Amino acid sequence: MNDGDANVPEGLSGAEIVSREGKRHPVVNRFDRVGPKFAPIPMYDARQQYQQQSVKTASPEKLIDKLYGAGIQACHQEDRDTLREVLLELVKALNMEQGGELAERLQSIYEFCINESATGDLDMICELLEELREGWRQGVIEGEPA
């Protein structure tokens, strides 16, 4: 038998296929020949670069919209850590001096969501974030009263 490989029959030196005629053919891993156009890393890098550029060039209003979208996506993926990070960013983005009562109410909602995100119902948080995003889009981005 081969050294340490109980599954390889006597006389074979590794992964080989024996034809009906008794010829031995080595098994070749063809996955190491994948060309660069199929490699997943460059595509990921391109997508990541696009997302970074869109964040760098976005207005503060669009960034809040993107945060709402990221929070909603985190809820759907049940990614509690990312959800908490998004909610903390939303809290940091509040201008308590200029925002007045509205900023205080948003802070209360965000803090509630942060507490719920630890062990609570992500569907409820998702619904809240969807409603907040819709109100944000109507009232701030599109300029209509919420």
Short mmCIF file of N, CA and C in Angstrom, two decimals:
data_model
loop_
_atom_site.label_atom_id
_atom_site.label_comp_id
_atom_site.label_asym_id
_atom_site.label_seq_id
_atom_site.Cartn_x
_atom_site.Cartn_y
_atom_site.Cartn_z
N MET A 1 0.83 -1.18 0.00
CA MET A 1 0.00 0.00 0.00
C MET A 1 0.87 1.24 0.00
N ASN A 2 0.31 2.36 -0.37
CA ASN A 2 1.03 3.63 -0.37
C ASN A 2 1.19 4.13 1.04
N ASP A 3 2.17 5.00 1.23
CA ASP A 3 2.42 5.56 2.55
C ASP A 3 1.26 6.43 2.99
N GLY A 4 0.56 6.01 4.00
CA GLY A 4 -0.45 6.81 4.65
C GLY A 4 -1.76 6.96 3.90
N ASP A 5 -1.96 6.33 2.76
CA ASP A 5 -3.21 6.50 2.04
C ASP A 5 -3.85 5.13 1.86
N ALA A 6 -4.80 4.82 2.74
CA ALA A 6 -5.43 3.50 2.73
C ALA A 6 -6.42 3.37 1.58
N ASN A 7 -6.85 4.48 0.97
CA ASN A 7 -7.85 4.43 -0.08
C ASN A 7 -7.26 4.24 -1.47
N VAL A 8 -5.94 4.35 -1.63
CA VAL A 8 -5.31 4.20 -2.93
C VAL A 8 -4.89 2.74 -3.08
N PRO A 9 -5.36 2.06 -4.15
CA PRO A 9 -5.01 0.65 -4.33
C PRO A 9 -3.50 0.44 -4.48
N GLU A 10 -3.10 -0.78 -4.23
CA GLU A 10 -1.69 -1.18 -4.32
C GLU A 10 -1.13 -0.84 -5.69
N GLY A 11 0.03 -0.22 -5.73
CA GLY A 11 0.73 0.07 -6.97
C GLY A 11 0.43 1.44 -7.54
N LEU A 12 -0.54 2.16 -6.99
CA LEU A 12 -0.84 3.50 -7.48
C LEU A 12 -0.10 4.51 -6.61
N SER A 13 0.35 5.59 -7.22
CA SER A 13 1.16 6.56 -6.50
C SER A 13 0.39 7.82 -6.12
N GLY A 14 -0.89 7.82 -6.20
CA GLY A 14 -1.68 9.00 -5.86
C GLY A 14 -2.98 8.96 -6.62
N ALA A 15 -3.56 10.12 -6.83
CA ALA A 15 -4.84 10.19 -7.51
C ALA A 15 -4.66 9.86 -8.99
N GLU A 16 -5.12 8.68 -9.38
CA GLU A 16 -5.03 8.23 -10.76
C GLU A 16 -6.32 7.52 -11.14
N ILE A 17 -6.56 7.52 -12.42
CA ILE A 17 -7.68 6.77 -12.96
C ILE A 17 -7.11 5.67 -13.82
N VAL A 18 -7.61 4.45 -13.67
CA VAL A 18 -7.14 3.32 -14.47
C VAL A 18 -8.21 3.03 -15.51
N SER A 19 -7.80 3.08 -16.78
CA SER A 19 -8.74 2.82 -17.87
C SER A 19 -9.03 1.34 -17.97
N ARG A 20 -9.99 0.98 -18.82
CA ARG A 20 -10.34 -0.43 -19.02
C ARG A 20 -9.16 -1.22 -19.56
N GLU A 21 -8.31 -0.51 -20.32
CA GLU A 21 -7.15 -1.18 -20.89
C GLU A 21 -6.02 -1.31 -19.88
N GLY A 22 -6.18 -0.75 -18.68
CA GLY A 22 -5.15 -0.84 -17.67
C GLY A 22 -4.18 0.32 -17.65
N LYS A 23 -4.40 1.32 -18.49
CA LYS A 23 -3.52 2.49 -18.49
C LYS A 23 -3.88 3.39 -17.32
N ARG A 24 -2.83 3.92 -16.74
CA ARG A 24 -3.02 4.82 -15.60
C ARG A 24 -2.94 6.27 -16.08
N HIS A 25 -3.91 7.08 -15.63
CA HIS A 25 -3.96 8.50 -15.97
C HIS A 25 -4.07 9.29 -14.67
N PRO A 26 -3.18 10.24 -14.49
CA PRO A 26 -3.26 11.03 -13.25
C PRO A 26 -4.50 11.94 -13.27
N VAL A 27 -5.08 12.13 -12.11
CA VAL A 27 -6.20 13.05 -11.97
C VAL A 27 -5.62 14.45 -11.85
N VAL A 28 -6.06 15.34 -12.72
CA VAL A 28 -5.54 16.70 -12.74
C VAL A 28 -6.62 17.63 -12.21
N ASN A 29 -6.26 18.42 -11.24
CA ASN A 29 -7.19 19.42 -10.72
C ASN A 29 -7.21 20.60 -11.69
N ARG A 30 -8.28 20.75 -12.39
CA ARG A 30 -8.38 21.80 -13.40
C ARG A 30 -8.82 23.14 -12.80
N PHE A 31 -9.20 23.17 -11.55
CA PHE A 31 -9.65 24.42 -10.93
C PHE A 31 -8.51 25.40 -10.73
N ASP A 32 -7.28 24.92 -10.72
CA ASP A 32 -6.15 25.84 -10.55
C ASP A 32 -5.83 26.57 -11.85
N ARG A 33 -6.53 26.24 -12.93
CA ARG A 33 -6.28 26.87 -14.21
C ARG A 33 -7.33 27.94 -14.55
N VAL A 34 -8.15 28.31 -13.57
CA VAL A 34 -9.18 29.29 -13.83
C VAL A 34 -8.52 30.62 -14.16
N GLY A 35 -8.94 31.20 -15.26
CA GLY A 35 -8.36 32.47 -15.70
C GLY A 35 -8.77 33.62 -14.80
N PRO A 36 -8.10 34.75 -14.95
CA PRO A 36 -8.36 35.88 -14.08
C PRO A 36 -9.76 36.45 -14.22
N LYS A 37 -10.40 36.26 -15.38
CA LYS A 37 -11.74 36.82 -15.51
C LYS A 37 -12.76 36.08 -14.65
N PHE A 38 -12.41 34.88 -14.18
CA PHE A 38 -13.33 34.13 -13.34
C PHE A 38 -12.99 34.24 -11.86
N ALA A 39 -11.91 34.87 -11.54
CA ALA A 39 -11.50 34.99 -10.14
C ALA A 39 -12.46 35.93 -9.42
N PRO A 40 -12.96 35.54 -8.25
CA PRO A 40 -13.95 36.34 -7.56
C PRO A 40 -13.40 37.61 -6.92
N ILE A 41 -12.14 37.66 -6.62
CA ILE A 41 -11.58 38.80 -5.90
C ILE A 41 -11.63 40.09 -6.69
N PRO A 42 -11.22 40.13 -7.97
CA PRO A 42 -11.31 41.41 -8.68
C PRO A 42 -12.73 41.95 -8.77
N MET A 43 -13.72 41.08 -8.96
CA MET A 43 -15.10 41.55 -9.03
C MET A 43 -15.50 42.16 -7.69
N TYR A 44 -15.12 41.49 -6.60
CA TYR A 44 -15.43 42.01 -5.27
C TYR A 44 -14.75 43.35 -5.08
N ASP A 45 -13.50 43.46 -5.50
CA ASP A 45 -12.77 44.72 -5.36
C ASP A 45 -13.45 45.82 -6.16
N ALA A 46 -13.89 45.52 -7.35
CA ALA A 46 -14.56 46.53 -8.18
C ALA A 46 -15.85 46.99 -7.52
N ARG A 47 -16.62 46.05 -7.00
CA ARG A 47 -17.87 46.41 -6.32
C ARG A 47 -17.58 47.24 -5.08
N GLN A 48 -16.57 46.83 -4.33
CA GLN A 48 -16.21 47.55 -3.11
C GLN A 48 -15.72 48.96 -3.45
N GLN A 49 -14.93 49.10 -4.50
CA GLN A 49 -14.45 50.42 -4.91
C GLN A 49 -15.62 51.31 -5.33
N TYR A 50 -16.57 50.73 -6.06
CA TYR A 50 -17.74 51.49 -6.49
C TYR A 50 -18.54 51.98 -5.27
N GLN A 51 -18.74 51.09 -4.31
CA GLN A 51 -19.50 51.46 -3.11
C GLN A 51 -18.77 52.53 -2.31
N GLN A 52 -17.45 52.40 -2.18
CA GLN A 52 -16.67 53.41 -1.46
C GLN A 52 -16.76 54.76 -2.16
N GLN A 53 -16.68 54.75 -3.49
CA GLN A 53 -16.76 56.00 -4.24
C GLN A 53 -18.14 56.63 -4.11
N SER A 54 -19.18 55.81 -4.13
CA SER A 54 -20.53 56.35 -4.01
C SER A 54 -20.77 56.95 -2.63
N VAL A 55 -20.12 56.40 -1.62
CA VAL A 55 -20.23 56.97 -0.27
C VAL A 55 -19.46 58.28 -0.19
N LYS A 56 -18.27 58.32 -0.79
CA LYS A 56 -17.44 59.53 -0.74
C LYS A 56 -18.09 60.71 -1.45
N THR A 57 -18.84 60.44 -2.49
CA THR A 57 -19.43 61.52 -3.29
C THR A 57 -20.88 61.81 -2.93
N ALA A 58 -21.47 61.05 -2.02
CA ALA A 58 -22.88 61.23 -1.68
C ALA A 58 -23.06 62.42 -0.74
N SER A 59 -24.21 63.05 -0.87
CA SER A 59 -24.57 64.14 0.05
C SER A 59 -24.88 63.55 1.43
N PRO A 60 -24.85 64.36 2.48
CA PRO A 60 -25.20 63.85 3.81
C PRO A 60 -26.61 63.24 3.83
N GLU A 61 -27.52 63.81 3.07
CA GLU A 61 -28.88 63.27 3.01
C GLU A 61 -28.91 61.88 2.40
N LYS A 62 -28.13 61.69 1.34
CA LYS A 62 -28.06 60.37 0.69
C LYS A 62 -27.36 59.35 1.60
N LEU A 63 -26.38 59.82 2.39
CA LEU A 63 -25.69 58.91 3.30
C LEU A 63 -26.66 58.35 4.35
N ILE A 64 -27.55 59.20 4.85
CA ILE A 64 -28.54 58.72 5.81
C ILE A 64 -29.44 57.68 5.14
N ASP A 65 -29.83 57.94 3.90
CA ASP A 65 -30.64 56.99 3.14
C ASP A 65 -29.89 55.66 2.99
N LYS A 66 -28.59 55.73 2.71
CA LYS A 66 -27.77 54.51 2.58
C LYS A 66 -27.69 53.78 3.91
N LEU A 67 -27.60 54.52 5.02
CA LEU A 67 -27.57 53.88 6.34
C LEU A 67 -28.88 53.14 6.61
N TYR A 68 -30.00 53.78 6.28
CA TYR A 68 -31.28 53.08 6.45
C TYR A 68 -31.29 51.79 5.62
N GLY A 69 -30.83 51.86 4.38
CA GLY A 69 -30.78 50.68 3.52
C GLY A 69 -29.88 49.59 4.10
N ALA A 70 -28.73 49.99 4.64
CA ALA A 70 -27.81 49.02 5.24
C ALA A 70 -28.43 48.38 6.48
N GLY A 71 -29.16 49.16 7.25
CA GLY A 71 -29.83 48.61 8.43
C GLY A 71 -30.92 47.62 8.06
N ILE A 72 -31.68 47.95 7.04
CA ILE A 72 -32.74 47.06 6.55
C ILE A 72 -32.14 45.76 6.03
N GLN A 73 -31.06 45.87 5.27
CA GLN A 73 -30.38 44.68 4.75
C GLN A 73 -29.84 43.83 5.90
N ALA A 74 -29.27 44.46 6.91
CA ALA A 74 -28.74 43.71 8.06
C ALA A 74 -29.87 42.97 8.78
N CYS A 75 -31.04 43.57 8.86
CA CYS A 75 -32.19 42.89 9.47
C CYS A 75 -32.55 41.64 8.67
N HIS A 76 -32.62 41.78 7.35
CA HIS A 76 -32.98 40.64 6.50
C HIS A 76 -31.95 39.52 6.59
N GLN A 77 -30.69 39.89 6.78
CA GLN A 77 -29.62 38.89 6.88
C GLN A 77 -29.39 38.42 8.31
N GLU A 78 -30.18 38.96 9.23
CA GLU A 78 -30.06 38.64 10.65
C GLU A 78 -28.65 38.91 11.16
N ASP A 79 -28.06 39.98 10.67
CA ASP A 79 -26.71 40.39 11.06
C ASP A 79 -26.83 41.47 12.14
N ARG A 80 -26.94 41.03 13.38
CA ARG A 80 -27.18 41.93 14.51
C ARG A 80 -26.01 42.89 14.74
N ASP A 81 -24.80 42.44 14.51
CA ASP A 81 -23.63 43.30 14.73
C ASP A 81 -23.63 44.48 13.76
N THR A 82 -23.85 44.20 12.48
CA THR A 82 -23.90 45.27 11.48
C THR A 82 -25.08 46.19 11.77
N LEU A 83 -26.20 45.62 12.14
CA LEU A 83 -27.37 46.43 12.46
C LEU A 83 -27.06 47.41 13.58
N ARG A 84 -26.41 46.94 14.62
CA ARG A 84 -26.06 47.83 15.74
C ARG A 84 -25.09 48.93 15.29
N GLU A 85 -24.14 48.59 14.44
CA GLU A 85 -23.20 49.60 13.92
C GLU A 85 -23.95 50.68 13.13
N VAL A 86 -24.89 50.24 12.29
CA VAL A 86 -25.68 51.19 11.50
C VAL A 86 -26.49 52.09 12.42
N LEU A 87 -27.14 51.51 13.40
CA LEU A 87 -27.96 52.30 14.32
C LEU A 87 -27.11 53.29 15.10
N LEU A 88 -25.92 52.89 15.50
CA LEU A 88 -25.02 53.81 16.20
C LEU A 88 -24.60 54.96 15.29
N GLU A 89 -24.38 54.67 14.02
CA GLU A 89 -24.05 55.74 13.07
C GLU A 89 -25.22 56.70 12.89
N LEU A 90 -26.43 56.17 12.87
CA LEU A 90 -27.61 57.03 12.76
C LEU A 90 -27.73 57.95 13.98
N VAL A 91 -27.42 57.43 15.16
CA VAL A 91 -27.44 58.26 16.37
C VAL A 91 -26.38 59.35 16.27
N LYS A 92 -25.18 58.98 15.83
CA LYS A 92 -24.09 59.96 15.70
C LYS A 92 -24.43 61.05 14.69
N ALA A 93 -25.22 60.72 13.70
CA ALA A 93 -25.55 61.67 12.63
C ALA A 93 -26.57 62.72 13.07
N LEU A 94 -27.25 62.47 14.20
CA LEU A 94 -28.27 63.41 14.66
C LEU A 94 -27.63 64.72 15.11
N ASN A 95 -28.25 65.83 14.72
CA ASN A 95 -27.85 67.15 15.19
C ASN A 95 -28.90 67.57 16.21
N MET A 96 -28.58 67.37 17.48
CA MET A 96 -29.55 67.62 18.54
C MET A 96 -29.89 69.10 18.67
N GLU A 97 -28.96 69.96 18.36
CA GLU A 97 -29.22 71.41 18.48
C GLU A 97 -30.19 71.89 17.41
N GLN A 98 -29.94 71.52 16.17
CA GLN A 98 -30.80 71.97 15.08
C GLN A 98 -32.06 71.11 14.94
N GLY A 99 -31.96 69.85 15.33
CA GLY A 99 -33.07 68.93 15.12
C GLY A 99 -34.19 69.04 16.12
N GLY A 100 -33.90 69.57 17.30
CA GLY A 100 -34.91 69.77 18.32
C GLY A 100 -35.65 68.50 18.70
N GLU A 101 -36.98 68.64 18.77
CA GLU A 101 -37.83 67.54 19.22
C GLU A 101 -37.76 66.34 18.27
N LEU A 102 -37.67 66.61 16.96
CA LEU A 102 -37.59 65.52 16.00
C LEU A 102 -36.32 64.69 16.22
N ALA A 103 -35.19 65.34 16.45
CA ALA A 103 -33.94 64.63 16.71
C ALA A 103 -34.03 63.81 17.99
N GLU A 104 -34.70 64.34 18.99
CA GLU A 104 -34.87 63.60 20.25
C GLU A 104 -35.72 62.35 20.03
N ARG A 105 -36.79 62.50 19.24
CA ARG A 105 -37.64 61.34 18.96
C ARG A 105 -36.88 60.28 18.15
N LEU A 106 -36.13 60.73 17.16
CA LEU A 106 -35.34 59.78 16.38
C LEU A 106 -34.32 59.08 17.26
N GLN A 107 -33.68 59.83 18.14
CA GLN A 107 -32.70 59.22 19.04
C GLN A 107 -33.37 58.14 19.90
N SER A 108 -34.58 58.41 20.38
CA SER A 108 -35.31 57.42 21.18
C SER A 108 -35.61 56.17 20.37
N ILE A 109 -36.03 56.37 19.12
CA ILE A 109 -36.32 55.22 18.25
C ILE A 109 -35.05 54.42 17.98
N TYR A 110 -33.95 55.11 17.65
CA TYR A 110 -32.70 54.42 17.38
C TYR A 110 -32.21 53.65 18.60
N GLU A 111 -32.30 54.27 19.78
CA GLU A 111 -31.85 53.60 21.00
C GLU A 111 -32.72 52.38 21.31
N PHE A 112 -34.02 52.51 21.07
CA PHE A 112 -34.91 51.36 21.24
C PHE A 112 -34.48 50.23 20.30
N CYS A 113 -34.21 50.58 19.05
CA CYS A 113 -33.78 49.57 18.07
C CYS A 113 -32.44 48.95 18.46
N ILE A 114 -31.53 49.75 19.00
CA ILE A 114 -30.24 49.22 19.44
C ILE A 114 -30.46 48.17 20.53
N ASN A 115 -31.31 48.50 21.50
CA ASN A 115 -31.59 47.55 22.59
C ASN A 115 -32.28 46.30 22.06
N GLU A 116 -33.23 46.46 21.16
CA GLU A 116 -33.94 45.32 20.60
C GLU A 116 -33.04 44.46 19.71
N SER A 117 -32.06 45.08 19.08
CA SER A 117 -31.21 44.33 18.15
C SER A 117 -30.38 43.27 18.85
N ALA A 118 -30.19 43.42 20.16
CA ALA A 118 -29.39 42.43 20.89
C ALA A 118 -30.08 41.07 20.91
N THR A 119 -31.37 41.05 21.21
CA THR A 119 -32.08 39.77 21.30
C THR A 119 -33.50 39.84 20.78
N GLY A 120 -33.93 41.00 20.36
CA GLY A 120 -35.34 41.20 20.02
C GLY A 120 -35.70 40.83 18.59
N ASP A 121 -36.86 41.31 18.20
CA ASP A 121 -37.48 40.99 16.92
C ASP A 121 -36.90 41.87 15.81
N LEU A 122 -36.14 41.28 14.92
CA LEU A 122 -35.53 42.04 13.82
C LEU A 122 -36.56 42.47 12.79
N ASP A 123 -37.66 41.74 12.66
CA ASP A 123 -38.70 42.13 11.71
C ASP A 123 -39.31 43.47 12.11
N MET A 124 -39.52 43.66 13.41
CA MET A 124 -40.08 44.92 13.88
C MET A 124 -39.11 46.07 13.63
N ILE A 125 -37.82 45.83 13.87
CA ILE A 125 -36.81 46.85 13.62
C ILE A 125 -36.77 47.18 12.13
N CYS A 126 -36.84 46.16 11.31
CA CYS A 126 -36.83 46.36 9.86
C CYS A 126 -38.01 47.22 9.42
N GLU A 127 -39.18 46.95 9.96
CA GLU A 127 -40.37 47.75 9.63
C GLU A 127 -40.17 49.21 10.04
N LEU A 128 -39.63 49.42 11.24
CA LEU A 128 -39.36 50.78 11.70
C LEU A 128 -38.40 51.50 10.76
N LEU A 129 -37.31 50.82 10.42
CA LEU A 129 -36.32 51.44 9.54
C LEU A 129 -36.89 51.72 8.15
N GLU A 130 -37.73 50.83 7.65
CA GLU A 130 -38.36 51.06 6.35
C GLU A 130 -39.26 52.29 6.38
N GLU A 131 -40.03 52.44 7.46
CA GLU A 131 -40.90 53.61 7.61
C GLU A 131 -40.08 54.89 7.75
N LEU A 132 -39.00 54.82 8.53
CA LEU A 132 -38.15 56.00 8.69
C LEU A 132 -37.48 56.37 7.37
N ARG A 133 -37.04 55.37 6.62
CA ARG A 133 -36.41 55.65 5.33
C ARG A 133 -37.40 56.29 4.36
N GLU A 134 -38.61 55.78 4.35
CA GLU A 134 -39.62 56.34 3.46
C GLU A 134 -39.92 57.79 3.85
N GLY A 135 -40.05 58.05 5.13
CA GLY A 135 -40.26 59.43 5.59
C GLY A 135 -39.09 60.33 5.27
N TRP A 136 -37.88 59.79 5.41
CA TRP A 136 -36.67 60.55 5.09
C TRP A 136 -36.64 60.90 3.60
N ARG A 137 -36.97 59.92 2.78
CA ARG A 137 -36.96 60.15 1.33
C ARG A 137 -38.00 61.20 0.94
N GLN A 138 -39.19 61.09 1.50
CA GLN A 138 -40.25 62.03 1.15
C GLN A 138 -39.97 63.43 1.69
N GLY A 139 -39.52 63.50 2.94
CA GLY A 139 -39.38 64.79 3.58
C GLY A 139 -38.08 65.51 3.29
N VAL A 140 -37.02 64.78 3.09
CA VAL A 140 -35.70 65.41 2.93
C VAL A 140 -35.18 65.29 1.50
N ILE A 141 -35.13 64.09 0.98
CA ILE A 141 -34.52 63.89 -0.33
C ILE A 141 -35.42 64.43 -1.45
N GLU A 142 -36.71 64.12 -1.38
CA GLU A 142 -37.63 64.59 -2.42
C GLU A 142 -38.21 65.96 -2.09
N GLY A 143 -38.04 66.42 -0.85
CA GLY A 143 -38.47 67.75 -0.46
C GLY A 143 -39.95 67.89 -0.18
N GLU A 144 -40.65 66.77 -0.02
CA GLU A 144 -42.07 66.82 0.29
C GLU A 144 -42.25 66.73 1.81
N PRO A 145 -43.33 67.27 2.35
CA PRO A 145 -43.58 67.12 3.78
C PRO A 145 -43.84 65.65 4.12
N ALA A 146 -43.27 65.19 5.22
CA ALA A 146 -43.42 63.78 5.61
C ALA A 146 -44.80 63.50 6.15
#
